[in-house]
Amino acid sequence: MSIDAVKVKLQIWDTAGQERFRSVTHAYYRDAHALLLLYDVTNKASFDNIRAWLTEIHEYAQQDVVVMLLGNKADSTHDRVVKREEGEKLAKVPFLGASAKSGLNVELAFTAVANKTKTKEAETPESQAPSGGEGDGSGEAGATATTGDIKGLIRCERCGYNTNRYDHYIAHLKHHSKEGEDHRVFKCTLCPYTTVSQYHWRKHLRNHFPSKLHTCSQCSYFSDRKSNYIQHIRTHTGVRPFQCLYCDYSSSQKTHLTRHMRTHSGQSSTLCSVKCS
Ligand SMILES: Nc1nc2c(ncn2[C@@H]2O[C@H](COP(=O)(O)OP(=O)(O)OP(=O)(O)O)[C@@H](O)[C@H]2O)c(=O)[nH]1
């Protein structure tokens, strides 16, 4: 397949899933660059087996192997016994609902792992995502299975921005190509989420702080405590409202002034370095 005008050759091995073939399977995935792990959404046992497969992968596959979990037969909405959320929650690997019958997300799954494998192996940071790979969004119970399902799979090598959506990634790349563009990336310090959109960043933070949150308009700082936020803002404005009574020292933070004052009172072994040493 073609990824960003680069031809990527995939050699695909369909291994037998049954327990009795497991030892044969080890040999297959030992040298694999990527593994697509499938279960049948109409068969609970196949889903329950996934944990065992993940353990095997952890034990036998290459450490940096690209793994993706697929909940197949998404078209069988009436017979579904494994909810989509269960698949998403099962492992910290990208998940897609798929259907070999309707073709839902089949191409996307291969494109995504090929892209990830290519990016991982490329020495240069110039790797880019493919421009296609849209899922048709049909067949998933209560949810649309689209490109948006591959969590954090696509990462911008230039700035660390990562997304689960190709369309967002492509939009993100434009930030790098525009001359003079502000390359700010907004990061969540509580989880790996990053975005170039301040709007989405604020929206995301509400997941962590549903009630009150103060976000800095100039950087990725946020706090649920107003006093901390006000203190942070002074790092941008340069305002230093806390003045020493004995010398020229001033600080943006009260705690810094308190520490400084000890140099005058003799409580600190350090001497004041501003004027009165
Ligand atoms: N409805 C539906 N049926 C499917 C889908 N994929 C596979 N099947 C059916 O599920 C059955 C098993 O498919 P296989 O491709 O043999 O499954 P497998 O996992 O390769 O089986 P092993 O060879 O035992 O590992 C067949 O009857 C397929 O027609 C799908 O996406 N939707």
mmCIF file of C-alpha atoms and ligand atoms in Angstrom:
data_model
loop_
_atom_site.group_PDB
_atom_site.id
_atom_site.type_symbol
_atom_site.label_atom_id
_atom_site.label_comp_id
_atom_site.label_asym_id
_atom_site.label_seq_id
_atom_site.Cartn_x
_atom_site.Cartn_y
_atom_site.Cartn_z
ATOM 1 C CA MET A 1 0.000 0.000 0.000
ATOM 2 C CA SER A 2 1.018 3.593 -0.484
ATOM 3 C CA ILE A 3 1.596 5.751 2.566
ATOM 4 C CA ASP A 4 2.341 9.352 1.743
ATOM 5 C CA ALA A 5 3.660 8.350 -1.667
ATOM 6 C CA VAL A 6 5.940 5.752 -0.049
ATOM 7 C CA LYS A 7 5.248 2.153 -0.978
ATOM 8 C CA VAL A 8 4.907 -0.077 2.051
ATOM 9 C CA LYS A 9 4.835 -3.808 1.467
ATOM 10 C CA LEU A 10 2.799 -5.820 3.923
ATOM 11 C CA GLN A 11 3.305 -9.535 4.339
ATOM 12 C CA ILE A 12 0.232 -10.760 6.150
ATOM 13 C CA TRP A 13 0.020 -14.037 7.996
ATOM 14 C CA ASP A 14 -3.349 -15.222 9.219
ATOM 15 C CA THR A 15 -2.549 -17.429 12.190
ATOM 16 C CA ALA A 16 -4.908 -20.002 13.669
ATOM 17 C CA GLY A 17 -6.588 -18.767 16.813
ATOM 18 C CA GLN A 18 -7.253 -22.078 18.477
ATOM 19 C CA GLU A 19 -5.442 -23.052 21.642
ATOM 20 C CA ARG A 20 -3.903 -26.152 20.087
ATOM 21 C CA PHE A 21 -2.040 -24.087 17.501
ATOM 22 C CA ARG A 22 -0.616 -21.632 19.976
ATOM 23 C CA SER A 23 2.925 -22.989 20.038
ATOM 24 C CA VAL A 24 3.042 -22.829 16.237
ATOM 25 C CA THR A 25 1.822 -19.244 16.430
ATOM 26 C CA HIS A 26 4.716 -18.124 18.650
ATOM 27 C CA ALA A 27 7.047 -18.649 15.730
ATOM 28 C CA TYR A 28 4.874 -16.421 13.552
ATOM 29 C CA TYR A 29 4.754 -13.385 15.736
ATOM 30 C CA ARG A 30 8.284 -13.449 17.093
ATOM 31 C CA ASP A 31 9.548 -11.452 14.111
ATOM 32 C CA ALA A 32 6.355 -9.598 13.283
ATOM 33 C CA HIS A 33 6.427 -5.798 13.126
ATOM 34 C CA ALA A 34 2.727 -5.442 13.750
ATOM 35 C CA LEU A 35 -0.011 -7.649 15.154
ATOM 36 C CA LEU A 36 -3.721 -7.357 14.541
ATOM 37 C CA LEU A 37 -5.578 -9.104 17.298
ATOM 38 C CA LEU A 38 -9.145 -10.050 16.452
ATOM 39 C CA TYR A 39 -12.079 -11.220 18.465
ATOM 40 C CA ASP A 40 -15.638 -11.908 17.394
ATOM 41 C CA VAL A 41 -18.139 -9.477 18.942
ATOM 42 C CA THR A 42 -20.785 -12.218 18.814
ATOM 43 C CA ASN A 43 -18.591 -14.670 20.722
ATOM 44 C CA LYS A 44 -17.731 -13.867 24.359
ATOM 45 C CA ALA A 45 -15.135 -16.649 24.586
ATOM 46 C CA SER A 46 -13.133 -15.153 21.727
ATOM 47 C CA PHE A 47 -13.130 -11.840 23.591
ATOM 48 C CA ASP A 48 -12.093 -13.488 26.866
ATOM 49 C CA ASN A 49 -9.177 -15.122 25.050
ATOM 50 C CA ILE A 50 -7.720 -11.751 24.108
ATOM 51 C CA ARG A 51 -6.116 -11.310 27.531
ATOM 52 C CA ALA A 52 -4.223 -14.558 27.056
ATOM 53 C CA TRP A 53 -3.108 -13.395 23.628
ATOM 54 C CA LEU A 54 -1.883 -10.116 25.024
ATOM 55 C CA THR A 55 0.135 -12.002 27.634
ATOM 56 C CA GLU A 56 1.646 -14.120 24.880
ATOM 57 C CA ILE A 57 2.490 -11.051 22.854
ATOM 58 C CA HIS A 58 4.122 -9.470 25.869
ATOM 59 C CA GLU A 59 6.200 -12.588 26.354
ATOM 60 C CA TYR A 60 7.142 -13.555 22.808
ATOM 61 C CA ALA A 61 6.724 -10.669 20.401
ATOM 62 C CA GLN A 62 9.236 -7.886 19.859
ATOM 63 C CA GLN A 63 9.024 -5.264 22.563
ATOM 64 C CA ASP A 64 8.079 -2.401 20.264
ATOM 65 C CA VAL A 65 5.666 -4.394 18.134
ATOM 66 C CA VAL A 66 2.652 -2.411 16.928
ATOM 67 C CA VAL A 67 -0.523 -4.004 18.254
ATOM 68 C CA MET A 68 -4.100 -3.246 17.348
ATOM 69 C CA LEU A 69 -7.247 -4.856 18.688
ATOM 70 C CA LEU A 70 -10.191 -5.400 16.353
ATOM 71 C CA GLY A 71 -13.725 -6.330 17.363
ATOM 72 C CA ASN A 72 -14.828 -8.129 14.205
ATOM 73 C CA LYS A 73 -18.389 -8.846 12.980
ATOM 74 C CA ALA A 74 -19.512 -5.354 13.902
ATOM 75 C CA ASP A 75 -22.176 -5.823 11.232
ATOM 76 C CA SER A 76 -23.896 -8.493 13.390
ATOM 77 C CA THR A 77 -25.672 -5.956 15.575
ATOM 78 C CA HIS A 78 -28.392 -8.357 16.741
ATOM 79 C CA ASP A 79 -25.977 -11.101 17.766
ATOM 80 C CA ARG A 80 -23.463 -8.830 19.451
ATOM 81 C CA VAL A 81 -22.586 -9.926 22.986
ATOM 82 C CA VAL A 82 -19.422 -7.915 23.540
ATOM 83 C CA LYS A 83 -19.997 -4.191 23.811
ATOM 84 C CA ARG A 84 -17.747 -1.867 21.930
ATOM 85 C CA GLU A 85 -16.702 -0.159 25.205
ATOM 86 C CA GLU A 86 -15.466 -3.493 26.547
ATOM 87 C CA GLY A 87 -13.101 -3.747 23.592
ATOM 88 C CA GLU A 88 -11.913 -0.205 24.117
ATOM 89 C CA LYS A 89 -11.289 -0.783 27.784
ATOM 90 C CA LEU A 90 -9.647 -4.168 27.499
ATOM 91 C CA ALA A 91 -6.139 -3.132 26.659
ATOM 92 C CA LYS A 92 -3.983 -0.088 26.260
ATOM 93 C CA VAL A 93 -3.686 -0.756 22.554
ATOM 94 C CA PRO A 94 -5.576 0.975 19.769
ATOM 95 C CA PHE A 95 -9.014 -0.483 19.194
ATOM 96 C CA LEU A 96 -11.324 -0.551 16.196
ATOM 97 C CA GLY A 97 -14.711 -2.064 15.600
ATOM 98 C CA ALA A 98 -14.534 -3.812 12.231
ATOM 99 C CA SER A 99 -16.339 -6.097 9.860
ATOM 100 C CA ALA A 100 -14.766 -8.406 7.334
ATOM 101 C CA LYS A 101 -18.236 -8.725 5.807
ATOM 102 C CA SER A 102 -19.055 -5.060 5.240
ATOM 103 C CA GLY A 103 -15.438 -3.955 5.037
ATOM 104 C CA LEU A 104 -15.871 -1.546 7.924
ATOM 105 C CA ASN A 105 -12.477 -0.245 9.052
ATOM 106 C CA VAL A 106 -10.599 -3.081 7.368
ATOM 107 C CA GLU A 107 -8.502 -0.830 5.179
ATOM 108 C CA LEU A 108 -8.107 1.663 7.986
ATOM 109 C CA ALA A 109 -6.737 -1.004 10.312
ATOM 110 C CA PHE A 110 -4.055 -2.008 7.827
ATOM 111 C CA THR A 111 -3.282 1.575 6.886
ATOM 112 C CA ALA A 112 -2.957 2.546 10.531
ATOM 113 C CA VAL A 113 -0.558 -0.234 11.490
ATOM 114 C CA ALA A 114 1.436 0.253 8.288
ATOM 115 C CA ASN A 115 1.705 3.946 9.035
ATOM 116 C CA LYS A 116 2.686 3.366 12.627
ATOM 117 C CA THR A 117 5.256 0.745 11.661
ATOM 118 C CA LYS A 118 6.715 3.005 8.979
ATOM 119 C CA THR A 119 6.884 5.969 11.355
ATOM 120 C CA LYS A 120 8.523 3.856 14.035
ATOM 121 C CA GLU A 121 11.173 2.561 11.698
ATOM 122 C CA ALA A 122 11.923 5.793 9.927
ATOM 123 C CA GLU A 123 15.138 7.385 11.095
ATOM 124 C CA THR A 124 14.036 10.874 10.135
ATOM 125 C CA PRO A 125 11.202 12.667 11.888
ATOM 126 C CA GLU A 126 9.555 13.543 8.594
ATOM 127 C CA SER A 127 7.105 10.618 8.447
ATOM 128 C CA GLN A 128 3.571 11.604 7.736
ATOM 129 C CA ALA A 129 0.179 9.998 7.947
ATOM 130 C CA PRO A 130 -1.716 8.697 4.956
ATOM 131 C CA SER A 131 -4.376 10.894 3.493
ATOM 132 C CA GLY A 132 -7.069 8.253 3.150
ATOM 133 C CA GLY A 133 -8.388 5.510 5.371
ATOM 134 C CA GLU A 134 -11.900 6.647 6.148
ATOM 135 C CA GLY A 135 -14.135 4.084 7.793
ATOM 136 C CA ASP A 136 -17.687 3.996 6.509
ATOM 137 C CA GLY A 137 -19.096 4.457 9.984
ATOM 138 C CA SER A 138 -21.735 1.785 9.554
ATOM 139 C CA GLY A 139 -22.517 -1.342 11.473
ATOM 140 C CA GLU A 140 -21.422 -0.362 14.980
ATOM 141 C CA ALA A 141 -24.082 -0.610 17.669
ATOM 142 C CA GLY A 142 -24.753 2.787 19.196
ATOM 143 C CA ALA A 143 -21.603 4.350 17.793
ATOM 144 C CA THR A 144 -20.082 5.344 14.537
ATOM 145 C CA ALA A 145 -16.867 3.537 13.847
ATOM 146 C CA THR A 146 -14.770 6.053 12.044
ATOM 147 C CA THR A 147 -11.138 7.018 11.806
ATOM 148 C CA GLY A 148 -11.617 8.535 15.236
ATOM 149 C CA ASP A 149 -11.297 5.187 16.927
ATOM 150 C CA ILE A 150 -7.544 4.755 16.865
ATOM 151 C CA LYS A 151 -6.558 6.399 20.111
ATOM 152 C CA GLY A 152 -3.270 8.235 20.032
ATOM 153 C CA LEU A 153 -1.960 6.127 17.208
ATOM 154 C CA ILE A 154 -0.854 8.993 15.061
ATOM 155 C CA ARG A 155 1.931 11.148 16.398
ATOM 156 C CA CYS A 156 3.558 14.212 14.912
ATOM 157 C CA GLU A 157 7.292 13.653 15.106
ATOM 158 C CA ARG A 158 7.992 17.360 14.971
ATOM 159 C CA CYS A 159 6.192 18.482 18.085
ATOM 160 C CA GLY A 160 4.782 15.436 19.858
ATOM 161 C CA TYR A 161 1.171 16.290 19.014
ATOM 162 C CA ASN A 162 -0.838 13.094 18.918
ATOM 163 C CA THR A 163 -4.328 12.310 17.877
ATOM 164 C CA ASN A 164 -6.657 9.466 17.191
ATOM 165 C CA ARG A 165 -7.893 11.036 13.977
ATOM 166 C CA TYR A 166 -6.244 11.283 10.590
ATOM 167 C CA ASP A 167 -8.242 14.351 9.638
ATOM 168 C CA HIS A 168 -7.006 16.160 12.766
ATOM 169 C CA TYR A 169 -3.460 15.045 12.045
ATOM 170 C CA ILE A 170 -3.605 16.316 8.482
ATOM 171 C CA ALA A 171 -5.018 19.606 9.764
ATOM 172 C CA HIS A 172 -2.242 19.709 12.331
ATOM 173 C CA LEU A 173 0.474 19.322 9.688
ATOM 174 C CA LYS A 174 -0.702 22.553 8.113
ATOM 175 C CA HIS A 175 0.497 24.339 11.251
ATOM 176 C CA HIS A 176 4.022 23.262 10.405
ATOM 177 C CA SER A 177 3.826 24.109 6.732
ATOM 178 C CA LYS A 178 2.532 27.650 7.187
ATOM 179 C CA GLU A 179 5.405 30.087 7.507
ATOM 180 C CA GLY A 180 5.367 32.113 10.673
ATOM 181 C CA GLU A 181 2.601 29.985 12.111
ATOM 182 C CA ASP A 182 2.467 29.708 15.850
ATOM 183 C CA HIS A 183 3.424 26.116 16.625
ATOM 184 C CA ARG A 184 1.876 25.986 20.036
ATOM 185 C CA VAL A 185 0.775 22.638 21.269
ATOM 186 C CA PHE A 186 -1.518 22.439 24.240
ATOM 187 C CA LYS A 187 -0.778 19.584 26.586
ATOM 188 C CA CYS A 188 -2.708 17.989 29.363
ATOM 189 C CA THR A 189 -0.343 17.171 32.208
ATOM 190 C CA LEU A 190 -2.729 14.610 33.646
ATOM 191 C CA CYS A 191 -2.870 12.329 30.617
ATOM 192 C CA PRO A 192 -1.081 12.041 27.243
ATOM 193 C CA TYR A 193 -3.608 14.281 25.462
ATOM 194 C CA THR A 194 -2.157 17.046 23.294
ATOM 195 C CA THR A 195 -3.789 19.294 20.760
ATOM 196 C CA VAL A 196 -3.074 22.352 18.678
ATOM 197 C CA SER A 197 -6.507 23.702 19.400
ATOM 198 C CA GLN A 198 -6.905 25.740 22.545
ATOM 199 C CA TYR A 199 -10.624 25.205 22.314
ATOM 200 C CA HIS A 200 -10.253 21.421 22.318
ATOM 201 C CA TRP A 201 -7.642 21.591 25.057
ATOM 202 C CA ARG A 202 -10.030 23.482 27.338
ATOM 203 C CA LYS A 203 -12.814 21.102 26.410
ATOM 204 C CA HIS A 204 -10.591 18.127 27.204
ATOM 205 C CA LEU A 205 -9.566 19.518 30.603
ATOM 206 C CA ARG A 206 -13.193 19.601 31.630
ATOM 207 C CA ASN A 207 -13.014 15.780 31.689
ATOM 208 C CA HIS A 208 -10.549 16.079 34.556
ATOM 209 C CA PHE A 209 -12.072 19.158 36.200
ATOM 210 C CA PRO A 210 -15.811 19.156 35.556
ATOM 211 C CA SER A 211 -16.431 22.061 37.934
ATOM 212 C CA LYS A 212 -13.943 24.931 38.020
ATOM 213 C CA LEU A 213 -10.758 25.354 36.054
ATOM 214 C CA HIS A 214 -8.470 28.269 35.255
ATOM 215 C CA THR A 215 -6.542 28.012 31.997
ATOM 216 C CA CYS A 216 -3.702 30.243 30.916
ATOM 217 C CA SER A 217 -4.291 31.906 27.548
ATOM 218 C CA GLN A 218 -0.574 32.010 26.817
ATOM 219 C CA CYS A 219 0.612 28.485 27.555
ATOM 220 C CA SER A 220 -0.612 25.045 28.626
ATOM 221 C CA TYR A 221 -0.838 25.936 32.304
ATOM 222 C CA PHE A 222 -4.076 25.176 34.118
ATOM 223 C CA SER A 223 -5.151 24.891 37.697
ATOM 224 C CA ASP A 224 -8.333 24.391 39.642
ATOM 225 C CA ARG A 225 -6.963 26.792 42.277
ATOM 226 C CA LYS A 226 -7.391 30.468 41.512
ATOM 227 C CA SER A 227 -4.465 31.534 43.705
ATOM 228 C CA ASN A 228 -2.083 29.228 41.810
ATOM 229 C CA TYR A 229 -3.422 30.491 38.517
ATOM 230 C CA ILE A 230 -2.925 34.143 39.504
ATOM 231 C CA GLN A 231 0.594 33.305 40.606
ATOM 232 C CA HIS A 232 1.263 31.608 37.274
ATOM 233 C CA ILE A 233 -0.021 34.554 35.238
ATOM 234 C CA ARG A 234 2.701 36.693 36.844
ATOM 235 C CA THR A 235 5.332 34.554 35.117
ATOM 236 C CA HIS A 236 3.987 35.981 31.824
ATOM 237 C CA THR A 237 3.327 39.554 32.913
ATOM 238 C CA GLY A 238 6.526 39.893 34.952
ATOM 239 C CA VAL A 239 4.569 41.533 37.764
ATOM 240 C CA ARG A 240 6.435 41.135 41.063
ATOM 241 C CA PRO A 241 4.096 42.466 43.739
ATOM 242 C CA PHE A 242 5.957 41.059 46.722
ATOM 243 C CA GLN A 243 8.624 43.592 47.696
ATOM 244 C CA CYS A 244 11.304 43.169 50.309
ATOM 245 C CA LEU A 245 11.210 45.853 53.020
ATOM 246 C CA TYR A 246 14.965 45.906 53.386
ATOM 247 C CA CYS A 247 16.369 45.668 49.862
ATOM 248 C CA ASP A 248 15.453 45.768 46.157
ATOM 249 C CA TYR A 249 14.357 42.176 46.011
ATOM 250 C CA SER A 250 10.871 41.518 44.652
ATOM 251 C CA SER A 251 9.073 38.361 43.680
ATOM 252 C CA SER A 252 6.019 37.174 41.806
ATOM 253 C CA GLN A 253 5.406 34.660 44.590
ATOM 254 C CA LYS A 254 4.821 35.320 48.244
ATOM 255 C CA THR A 255 6.630 32.150 49.295
ATOM 256 C CA HIS A 256 9.758 33.355 47.509
ATOM 257 C CA LEU A 257 9.665 36.632 49.406
ATOM 258 C CA THR A 258 9.159 34.801 52.695
ATOM 259 C CA ARG A 259 12.199 32.682 51.942
ATOM 260 C CA HIS A 260 14.156 35.778 50.988
ATOM 261 C CA MET A 261 13.186 37.618 54.182
ATOM 262 C CA ARG A 262 14.879 34.875 56.177
ATOM 263 C CA THR A 263 18.198 36.010 54.719
ATOM 264 C CA HIS A 264 17.693 39.297 56.566
ATOM 265 C CA SER A 265 16.363 37.878 59.804
ATOM 266 C CA GLY A 266 19.267 35.472 60.166
ATOM 267 C CA GLN A 267 16.953 32.470 59.980
ATOM 268 C CA SER A 268 18.641 31.402 56.762
ATOM 269 C CA SER A 269 22.266 30.395 56.328
ATOM 270 C CA THR A 270 22.187 32.115 52.900
ATOM 271 C CA LEU A 271 22.935 35.835 52.759
ATOM 272 C CA CYS A 272 20.842 38.296 50.801
ATOM 273 C CA SER A 273 22.424 38.576 47.361
ATOM 274 C CA VAL A 274 20.532 41.627 46.135
ATOM 275 C CA LYS A 275 21.999 44.618 47.887
ATOM 276 C CA CYS A 276 22.608 44.233 51.584
ATOM 277 C CA SER A 277 24.912 41.226 51.834
HETATM 278 N N1 LIG B 1 -21.253 -11.524 9.840
HETATM 279 C C1 LIG B 1 -19.949 -11.662 9.732
HETATM 280 N N2 LIG B 1 -19.404 -12.892 9.627
HETATM 281 C C2 LIG B 1 -18.066 -12.998 9.533
HETATM 282 C C3 LIG B 1 -17.224 -11.866 9.554
HETATM 283 N N3 LIG B 1 -15.935 -12.301 9.472
HETATM 284 C C4 LIG B 1 -15.975 -13.623 9.408
HETATM 285 N N4 LIG B 1 -17.266 -14.072 9.443
HETATM 286 C C5 LIG B 1 -17.730 -15.434 9.424
HETATM 287 O O1 LIG B 1 -17.196 -16.067 10.581
HETATM 288 C C6 LIG B 1 -16.832 -17.418 10.281
HETATM 289 C C7 LIG B 1 -15.380 -17.668 10.673
HETATM 290 O O2 LIG B 1 -14.546 -16.927 9.825
HETATM 291 P P1 LIG B 1 -13.020 -17.290 9.630
HETATM 292 O O3 LIG B 1 -12.426 -16.278 8.698
HETATM 293 O O4 LIG B 1 -12.879 -18.720 9.251
HETATM 294 O O5 LIG B 1 -12.491 -17.081 11.088
HETATM 295 P P2 LIG B 1 -10.993 -17.344 11.631
HETATM 296 O O6 LIG B 1 -10.821 -16.538 12.860
HETATM 297 O O7 LIG B 1 -10.010 -17.142 10.524
HETATM 298 O O8 LIG B 1 -11.023 -18.840 12.044
HETATM 299 P P3 LIG B 1 -9.754 -19.809 12.253
HETATM 300 O O9 LIG B 1 -9.339 -20.169 10.847
HETATM 301 O O10 LIG B 1 -10.330 -20.926 13.031
HETATM 302 O O11 LIG B 1 -8.719 -19.049 12.994
HETATM 303 C C8 LIG B 1 -17.115 -17.601 8.805
HETATM 304 O O12 LIG B 1 -18.400 -18.220 8.695
HETATM 305 C C9 LIG B 1 -17.178 -16.216 8.248
HETATM 306 O O13 LIG B 1 -18.042 -16.100 7.153
HETATM 307 C C10 LIG B 1 -17.844 -10.561 9.668
HETATM 308 O O14 LIG B 1 -17.222 -9.513 9.722
HETATM 309 N N5 LIG B 1 -19.196 -10.542 9.764
#
